[in-house]
Short mmCIF file of C-alpha atoms and ligand atoms in Angstrom, two decimals:
data_model
loop_
_atom_site.label_atom_id
_atom_site.label_comp_id
_atom_site.label_asym_id
_atom_site.label_seq_id
_atom_site.Cartn_x
_atom_site.Cartn_y
_atom_site.Cartn_z
CA MET W 239 103.81 89.64 119.36
CA PRO W 240 103.36 92.72 117.91
CA ARG W 241 104.52 92.79 113.98
CA LYS W 242 107.58 94.87 113.35
CA PRO W 243 106.63 98.01 111.10
CA LYS W 244 108.07 97.53 107.75
CA ILE W 245 109.17 101.08 107.27
CA LYS W 246 112.32 102.77 109.18
CA PRO W 247 111.37 105.57 111.33
CA PRO W 248 112.89 108.57 110.22
CA THR W 249 115.69 109.58 111.93
CA PRO W 250 115.08 111.68 114.99
CA GLN W 251 115.68 115.77 114.13
CA SER W 252 118.27 115.70 117.20
CA ARG W 253 120.80 112.97 114.96
CA ARG W 254 120.24 115.09 111.62
CA VAL W 255 122.73 117.12 109.82
CA GLY W 256 120.91 120.77 110.39
CA TYR W 257 121.69 123.26 107.39
CA ALA W 258 121.64 126.69 106.93
CA ILE W 259 120.46 127.28 103.30
CA VAL W 260 122.45 130.42 101.64
CA GLY W 261 120.14 132.01 98.60
CA LEU W 262 116.65 131.58 98.36
CA GLY W 263 117.04 131.77 94.57
CA GLU W 264 115.20 129.00 92.33
CA LEU W 265 117.08 126.01 92.77
CA SER W 266 116.84 126.62 96.81
CA VAL W 267 113.10 127.16 96.68
CA GLU W 268 111.87 124.56 93.94
CA GLU W 269 114.16 121.90 94.79
CA LEU W 270 116.73 121.99 97.97
CA ILE W 271 114.50 123.20 100.41
CA PRO W 272 111.35 120.62 99.35
CA ALA W 273 114.15 117.83 99.16
CA ALA W 274 115.15 118.58 102.46
CA ARG W 275 111.84 118.36 104.04
CA THR W 276 111.23 114.53 102.90
CA SER W 277 115.38 113.96 103.58
CA LYS W 278 115.75 111.11 106.39
CA GLU W 279 119.16 112.25 107.04
CA SER W 280 119.31 116.55 107.16
CA TYR W 281 116.72 119.10 107.71
CA VAL W 282 116.66 122.77 106.80
CA ALA W 283 117.05 124.64 110.09
CA ALA W 284 118.12 128.22 109.11
CA LEU W 285 117.82 130.31 105.83
CA VAL W 286 119.98 133.28 104.46
CA THR W 287 118.97 135.93 102.29
CA SER W 288 119.28 139.29 101.15
CA GLU W 289 115.31 139.39 101.08
CA LEU W 290 114.46 139.12 104.82
CA ASP W 291 110.88 139.40 104.56
CA LYS W 292 110.78 136.81 102.15
CA GLY W 293 113.44 134.94 104.26
CA VAL W 294 110.85 135.38 107.22
CA GLU W 295 107.63 134.40 104.79
CA PHE W 296 109.11 131.31 103.69
CA ALA W 297 110.64 130.18 107.27
CA ARG W 298 107.37 130.60 108.51
CA ALA W 299 105.61 128.18 105.51
CA LEU W 300 108.30 125.68 106.63
CA GLY W 301 107.85 125.23 110.65
CA LEU W 302 111.09 127.52 111.45
CA LYS W 303 111.58 130.59 113.35
CA ASP W 304 111.86 134.23 112.10
CA SER W 305 114.87 134.47 114.66
CA ASP W 306 116.37 131.43 111.87
CA VAL W 307 116.23 133.70 109.19
CA TYR W 308 119.64 135.90 108.67
CA THR W 309 120.98 138.64 106.48
CA TYR W 310 124.26 137.96 104.34
CA ASP W 311 125.73 140.40 106.95
CA ASP W 312 124.25 138.61 109.82
CA PHE W 313 125.88 135.35 108.33
CA GLU W 314 128.45 135.29 111.01
CA HIS W 315 125.44 134.47 113.70
CA LEU W 316 125.06 131.10 112.69
CA SER W 317 128.41 130.62 114.52
CA GLY W 318 126.30 130.46 117.86
CA ARG W 319 124.17 127.88 116.62
CA ASP W 320 125.12 124.65 116.99
CA ASP W 321 122.45 122.98 115.63
CA VAL W 322 123.41 124.32 112.47
CA GLU W 323 126.61 121.99 111.33
CA ALA W 324 126.69 122.40 107.27
CA VAL W 325 125.82 125.31 104.97
CA TYR W 326 124.66 124.90 101.71
CA ILE W 327 125.88 127.45 99.32
CA VAL W 328 123.19 128.47 96.45
CA LEU W 329 124.48 131.71 95.16
CA PRO W 330 125.46 133.02 91.99
CA ASN W 331 128.92 131.46 91.22
CA SER W 332 131.67 134.39 92.01
CA LEU W 333 129.99 134.62 95.59
CA HIS W 334 131.07 130.65 96.23
CA ARG W 335 134.44 131.36 97.62
CA GLU W 336 133.27 134.17 99.60
CA PHE W 337 130.57 132.71 101.46
CA ILE W 338 132.73 129.58 101.73
CA THR W 339 135.69 131.26 103.53
CA ARG W 340 132.83 133.09 105.60
CA ALA W 341 131.27 129.28 106.56
CA ALA W 342 134.87 127.69 107.02
CA LYS W 343 135.88 130.38 109.26
CA MET W 344 132.80 129.61 111.25
CA GLY W 345 133.90 125.88 111.75
CA LYS W 346 130.60 124.64 109.61
CA HIS W 347 131.00 121.86 106.87
CA ILE W 348 130.00 123.15 103.47
CA VAL W 349 127.72 121.86 100.30
CA SER W 350 128.59 124.29 97.43
CA GLU W 351 126.69 124.63 94.35
CA LYS W 352 128.78 123.88 90.85
CA PRO W 353 130.41 125.44 89.55
CA LEU W 354 132.71 125.47 92.81
CA GLY W 355 134.91 128.61 92.00
CA MET W 356 135.46 131.12 88.77
CA ASN W 357 138.21 129.45 87.34
CA ALA W 358 140.54 126.50 88.53
CA LYS W 359 143.15 128.97 90.77
CA ASP W 360 139.80 130.07 92.43
CA ALA W 361 138.42 126.52 93.27
CA GLN W 362 141.83 125.55 94.64
CA LYS W 363 141.86 128.03 97.04
CA ILE W 364 138.18 126.80 98.32
CA VAL W 365 139.46 123.80 98.45
CA ASP W 366 142.41 124.94 100.37
CA VAL W 367 140.47 127.46 103.08
CA CYS W 368 138.34 124.66 103.65
CA LYS W 369 141.26 122.33 104.43
CA LYS W 370 143.09 124.89 106.39
CA ALA W 371 139.75 125.43 108.76
CA GLY W 372 139.24 121.51 108.96
CA VAL W 373 135.66 121.41 107.53
CA LEU W 374 134.60 119.26 104.87
CA LEU W 375 133.55 120.69 101.17
CA MET W 376 131.24 118.92 98.83
CA THR W 377 130.44 120.29 95.35
CA ALA W 378 126.97 119.51 94.42
CA TYR W 379 127.03 117.27 91.46
CA ARG W 380 123.76 115.64 91.94
CA CYS W 381 124.45 113.38 89.15
CA GLN W 382 126.89 111.70 90.94
CA TYR W 383 124.09 110.69 93.51
CA SER W 384 121.72 108.98 91.12
CA PRO W 385 120.90 105.65 90.71
CA HIS W 386 120.35 106.17 86.77
CA HIS W 387 124.19 107.20 86.48
CA TRP W 388 125.11 105.02 88.73
CA ALA W 389 123.36 102.23 86.28
CA ALA W 390 124.95 103.87 83.20
CA ARG W 391 128.50 103.80 85.26
CA ASP W 392 128.30 99.86 86.36
CA ALA W 393 127.56 99.57 82.72
CA VAL W 394 130.32 101.11 81.37
CA GLN W 395 133.01 99.99 83.54
CA GLY W 396 131.12 96.56 84.14
CA GLY W 397 131.98 95.53 80.20
CA THR W 398 128.57 95.30 79.12
CA LEU W 399 129.02 97.86 76.11
CA GLY W 400 132.51 95.64 75.36
CA ARG W 401 135.48 98.10 74.91
CA VAL W 402 134.26 101.85 75.05
CA LYS W 403 135.23 103.15 72.04
CA LEU W 404 133.53 106.74 71.88
CA LEU W 405 131.12 109.11 73.92
CA ASP W 406 128.89 111.96 73.20
CA SER W 407 126.88 114.60 75.41
CA MET W 408 125.44 117.72 74.66
CA HIS W 409 123.59 119.85 77.51
CA VAL W 410 121.91 123.11 75.66
CA GLN W 411 119.16 125.31 76.40
CA VAL W 412 117.64 128.89 75.59
CA GLU W 413 118.90 131.71 78.10
CA ASP W 414 116.63 134.61 77.07
CA ASP W 415 116.61 136.86 79.64
CA PRO W 416 119.52 139.60 78.81
CA THR W 417 119.63 140.53 82.54
CA VAL W 418 120.46 137.43 84.37
CA TRP W 419 123.07 136.73 86.28
CA ARG W 420 124.42 133.78 84.14
CA LEU W 421 125.23 136.32 81.22
CA GLN W 422 127.61 138.42 83.19
CA GLN W 423 130.79 136.98 83.07
CA GLU W 424 131.88 138.37 86.33
CA LEU W 425 129.19 137.07 88.42
CA ALA W 426 129.11 133.45 86.37
CA GLY W 427 132.77 132.86 85.52
CA GLY W 428 131.86 132.06 81.58
CA GLY W 429 128.36 131.38 80.25
CA PRO W 430 126.76 127.89 78.94
CA LEU W 431 129.94 126.10 79.68
CA PRO W 432 130.23 126.11 83.32
CA ASP W 433 126.74 126.61 83.99
CA VAL W 434 125.00 123.31 82.14
CA GLY W 435 128.29 121.98 79.98
CA ILE W 436 130.15 121.20 83.09
CA TYR W 437 127.22 118.14 83.32
CA SER W 438 128.46 116.79 80.42
CA LEU W 439 132.24 117.07 81.52
CA ASN W 440 131.17 116.17 84.94
CA THR W 441 129.16 113.11 83.89
CA LEU W 442 131.84 111.56 80.92
CA ARG W 443 134.19 111.75 83.63
CA PHE W 444 132.13 110.06 86.29
CA VAL W 445 130.64 107.22 83.59
CA THR W 446 134.48 106.41 82.81
CA GLY W 447 136.19 106.88 85.96
CA GLN W 448 138.98 108.66 84.07
CA GLU W 449 140.64 111.70 83.31
CA PRO W 450 140.99 113.18 79.49
CA GLU W 451 144.41 113.71 78.43
CA TRP W 452 143.57 116.19 76.32
CA VAL W 453 140.87 118.62 74.78
CA PHE W 454 140.01 120.73 71.65
CA ALA W 455 137.42 123.56 71.35
CA THR W 456 135.72 126.11 69.44
CA LEU W 457 133.51 128.65 71.01
CA HIS W 458 130.66 131.09 69.10
CA GLN W 459 129.68 134.24 71.15
CA PRO W 460 127.73 136.91 68.64
CA LYS W 461 128.58 139.94 70.30
CA LYS W 462 125.31 141.84 68.63
CA ASP W 463 123.18 139.94 70.93
CA ARG W 464 122.96 141.81 73.87
CA ARG W 465 122.78 138.27 75.72
CA PHE W 466 126.31 137.28 74.59
CA ARG W 467 128.62 140.87 74.94
CA GLU W 468 130.24 139.12 77.88
CA VAL W 469 129.67 135.28 77.66
CA GLU W 470 129.38 132.82 75.14
CA GLU W 471 126.60 131.42 73.06
CA SER W 472 127.93 127.89 72.33
CA VAL W 473 130.74 125.92 72.96
CA SER W 474 131.68 122.73 71.22
CA PHE W 475 135.05 120.18 72.85
CA MET W 476 136.42 117.37 72.51
CA LEU W 477 137.73 115.16 75.06
CA GLY W 478 140.57 112.54 74.61
CA PHE W 479 140.55 109.93 77.23
CA PRO W 480 143.12 107.35 77.69
CA GLU W 481 143.48 104.61 74.49
CA GLY W 482 141.74 106.85 72.16
CA VAL W 483 138.36 106.99 73.34
CA THR W 484 137.09 110.41 72.28
CA ALA W 485 133.99 112.11 73.48
CA ASN W 486 132.68 115.21 71.59
CA CYS W 487 130.44 117.58 73.74
CA HIS W 488 128.01 120.60 72.82
CA THR W 489 126.88 123.47 75.18
CA SER W 490 124.83 126.03 74.47
CA TYR W 491 122.35 129.05 76.07
CA GLY W 492 120.98 129.39 72.06
CA ALA W 493 119.54 126.05 70.83
CA PHE W 494 116.47 124.44 72.35
CA LYS W 495 116.44 122.32 75.38
CA THR W 496 118.23 118.88 75.01
CA ASP W 497 120.16 117.03 77.60
CA THR W 498 121.76 113.86 76.56
CA LEU W 499 124.80 111.27 77.13
CA ARG W 500 125.88 108.31 74.60
CA VAL W 501 128.54 105.52 75.27
CA MET W 502 129.25 103.53 72.05
CA GLY W 503 131.22 100.32 72.81
CA ASP W 504 132.20 97.25 70.59
CA ALA W 505 129.58 95.39 72.38
CA GLY W 506 126.59 98.15 72.98
CA THR W 507 125.40 101.36 72.78
CA LEU W 508 124.29 102.99 76.12
CA LEU W 509 121.92 106.00 75.84
CA MET W 510 120.51 108.69 78.78
CA ASP W 511 118.07 110.99 77.38
CA PRO W 512 117.29 112.93 79.28
CA ALA W 513 120.54 112.74 81.34
CA PHE W 514 120.43 115.24 83.31
CA THR W 515 116.97 116.51 84.48
CA TYR W 516 116.10 116.65 87.85
CA GLU W 517 113.64 114.02 86.92
CA GLY W 518 112.40 111.49 84.58
CA LEU W 519 116.14 110.39 83.50
CA LYS W 520 115.60 107.77 80.84
CA LEU W 521 118.23 105.21 80.44
CA SER W 522 118.47 102.34 77.76
CA ILE W 523 121.35 99.89 77.11
CA GLU W 524 121.65 98.22 73.50
CA THR W 525 123.45 94.85 73.23
CA LYS W 526 123.62 92.01 70.97
CA GLU W 527 121.48 90.62 73.59
CA GLY W 528 118.26 93.73 73.13
CA THR W 529 117.46 97.01 75.08
CA MET W 530 117.56 96.77 78.70
CA THR W 531 115.62 100.01 80.07
CA PRO W 532 116.41 99.58 84.14
CA SER W 533 113.77 101.53 86.08
CA PHE W 534 114.60 102.79 89.63
CA PRO W 535 112.24 103.26 92.22
CA ALA W 536 111.55 106.80 92.89
CA TYR W 537 114.57 109.12 94.41
CA ASP W 538 115.13 112.53 94.85
CA GLN W 539 118.36 113.23 93.53
CA PHE W 540 118.89 116.77 95.80
CA GLY W 541 117.47 114.24 98.64
CA LEU W 542 120.45 112.10 98.18
CA GLU W 543 122.91 114.30 98.15
CA PHE W 544 121.69 115.98 101.31
CA ASP W 545 122.08 112.68 103.06
CA HIS W 546 125.52 111.57 101.83
CA PHE W 547 126.55 114.52 102.82
CA ALA W 548 125.20 114.06 106.68
CA GLN W 549 126.57 110.70 106.75
CA ARG W 550 129.97 112.12 106.13
CA VAL W 551 129.28 115.12 108.77
CA ARG W 552 128.77 112.20 110.74
CA ASP W 553 131.40 109.70 109.94
CA GLY W 554 133.80 113.27 109.02
CA LYS W 555 134.92 110.70 105.81
CA THR W 556 135.52 112.69 102.57
CA PRO W 557 132.49 113.01 100.05
CA TRP W 558 132.08 111.30 97.09
CA THR W 559 132.57 114.87 95.17
CA PRO W 560 134.95 116.67 97.49
CA GLY W 561 136.16 120.10 96.35
CA GLU W 562 138.92 118.54 94.51
CA GLU W 563 136.48 117.02 91.97
CA ALA W 564 135.56 120.11 91.17
CA VAL W 565 138.93 121.46 90.84
CA GLN W 566 139.65 119.07 88.27
CA ASP W 567 136.30 120.15 86.45
CA HIS W 568 137.64 123.83 86.33
CA VAL W 569 141.19 122.95 85.01
CA ILE W 570 139.50 121.14 82.13
CA MET W 571 136.99 124.21 81.55
CA ASP W 572 140.02 126.13 81.56
CA ALA W 573 141.71 124.21 79.19
CA ILE W 574 138.51 124.02 76.65
CA TYR W 575 138.45 127.87 76.80
CA GLU W 576 142.23 128.28 76.41
CA SER W 577 141.72 125.78 73.36
CA ALA W 578 138.89 127.94 72.23
CA LYS W 579 140.96 131.02 72.15
CA THR W 580 144.17 129.59 70.53
CA GLY W 581 142.66 127.21 67.98
CA LYS W 582 144.99 124.40 69.74
CA VAL W 583 144.71 121.38 71.16
CA VAL W 584 145.65 121.79 74.90
CA LYS W 585 147.30 118.73 76.15
CA LEU W 586 146.20 118.01 80.19
CA LYS W 587 148.13 116.55 83.27
CA SER W 588 148.18 112.55 82.83
CA VAL W 589 146.14 111.37 85.75
CA THR W 590 146.21 107.48 85.62
CA LYS W 591 144.14 106.41 88.84
CA LYS W 592 140.60 105.86 88.72
CA ASP W 593 137.99 108.21 90.41
CA ALA W 594 141.45 110.07 91.51
CA PHE W 595 139.42 112.81 93.16
CA ARG W 596 136.45 111.02 94.64
CA GLY W 597 135.53 110.18 98.06
CA THR W 598 133.50 107.93 99.97
CA LYS W 599 131.34 105.95 97.79
CA PRO W 600 127.61 106.78 98.10
CA THR W 601 124.61 104.15 99.63
CA LEU W 602 122.16 104.18 96.66
CA PRO W 603 118.52 103.35 96.78
CA SER W 604 118.51 99.53 95.63
CA GLU W 605 117.72 98.77 92.11
CA LYS W 606 114.24 97.26 91.38
CA SER W 607 114.50 95.64 88.61
P1 LIG Y 803 118.95 132.27 91.19
O1 LIG Y 803 119.31 133.37 90.34
O2 LIG Y 803 117.39 131.85 90.93
O3 LIG Y 803 119.10 132.75 92.33
C1 LIG Y 803 120.06 133.35 93.33
C2 LIG Y 803 120.11 133.67 94.28
O4 LIG Y 803 121.41 134.73 95.03
C3 LIG Y 803 119.08 134.58 94.60
O5 LIG Y 803 118.40 134.76 96.10
C4 LIG Y 803 119.70 136.19 94.92
O6 LIG Y 803 119.04 136.96 95.62
C5 LIG Y 803 121.31 135.97 95.01
N1 LIG Y 803 122.06 136.94 95.05
C6 LIG Y 803 123.23 137.47 95.92
N2 LIG Y 803 123.89 138.53 95.07
C7 LIG Y 803 123.33 138.55 93.99
C8 LIG Y 803 123.67 139.26 92.61
N3 LIG Y 803 124.52 139.78 92.86
N4 LIG Y 803 122.92 139.02 92.00
C9 LIG Y 803 122.26 138.06 91.47
N5 LIG Y 803 121.56 137.18 92.37
C10 LIG Y 803 122.12 137.44 94.09
O7 LIG Y 803 120.20 131.30 90.31
P2 LIG Y 803 119.81 129.70 91.56
O8 LIG Y 803 119.13 129.48 89.94
O9 LIG Y 803 119.22 129.54 92.35
O10 LIG Y 803 121.24 129.22 90.94
C11 LIG Y 803 122.49 129.32 91.89
C12 LIG Y 803 123.55 128.55 92.17
O11 LIG Y 803 123.03 126.93 91.96
C13 LIG Y 803 124.55 128.61 90.91
O12 LIG Y 803 125.74 128.43 91.19
C14 LIG Y 803 124.20 127.72 89.83
O13 LIG Y 803 124.88 127.32 89.19
C15 LIG Y 803 123.06 126.38 90.69
N6 LIG Y 803 122.68 125.67 90.35
C16 LIG Y 803 122.71 124.08 90.27
C17 LIG Y 803 121.69 123.21 89.72
C18 LIG Y 803 121.69 122.13 89.95
O14 LIG Y 803 120.72 121.51 89.55
N7 LIG Y 803 122.58 121.34 90.90
C19 LIG Y 803 120.34 124.11 89.20
C20 LIG Y 803 120.00 125.49 89.24
C21 LIG Y 803 121.65 126.68 89.84
#
């Protein structure tokens, strides 16, 4: 009897979901395209870029045809490509809505990078457009597909830490190129808050499964520094979760790279440091029994994200992080900016349902130890 192969054969290309990657910037080139190439249920079928030559060179290296490369003006030509079932928008934030709208009109399912829009109103319009067109929309909150983050969530919600009392999170980095689109309000919609601070906000909502009831924030914008003429350098914000649980967060483009998450309960403390990097996440959970440092088989957050969405394209179910999840982040970020401007606590609409804005749970690679 021949032995059964131990490794499951990859899904044939014909059954995988073909993606068009829209925007060939750093994230696409360094992370997304390599991740899609190792994915089991997705593949890159087309590229959309303003730089046709760069796109063609890149397509050839990927084994695609020159005709698989489209310019932004040619984007609608994808409507004739049945093999392109989904598009992944990886453009500056202000362009997300335009390209999502154009993709939805073609009937393509859509993954968009974070932040979904420029503010809550813009993000809600994006959700509405996709609903009307009957296409799926997922916001690329990669950490919500990471086994480390799910283990943190299980510890928080499963009682390992006792009753959760306090949380804190930081995501800061130095942005030193004054010409980058991230420092232009019209392209970015804000400074570090919608770019990196959003990780703290989104992850705190994810690990607790709850929504804040109020926010309080301060902001620093040294306009004499040419980098911060249009957007803030730093934001410090507090989030008030139900039952008096309070979170303290910092985000900045002016401080050396730090990304952490801490949850303090009456029977234990959880620390992730780093908490938001692409690789090398570290989780430790300390209780009176000792310190646990769970480890996991190697995984790629972007690959897991691609495959989760491919599964939803196949079964038509709502992805775990749909557009609504991003609208809620925008509602809270808008309130953070309002609080920083007025110096007052801003109350938020009460949401009592757990995971109120999320869809179908992702399947995770199993824990090693
Ligand atoms: P980038 O600057 O490296 O690339 C942006 C791409 O958009 C380039 O291909 C550029 O040519 C194109 N573009 C089109 N119009 C442009 C314009 N008017 N100005 C500037 N560029 C223009 O940016 P990036 O780091 O790849 O970020 C793209 C998106 O991905 C953003 O929404 C960002 O928030 C998000 N992002 C997410 C993560 C993550 O971990 N999920 C990490 C980095 C970036």
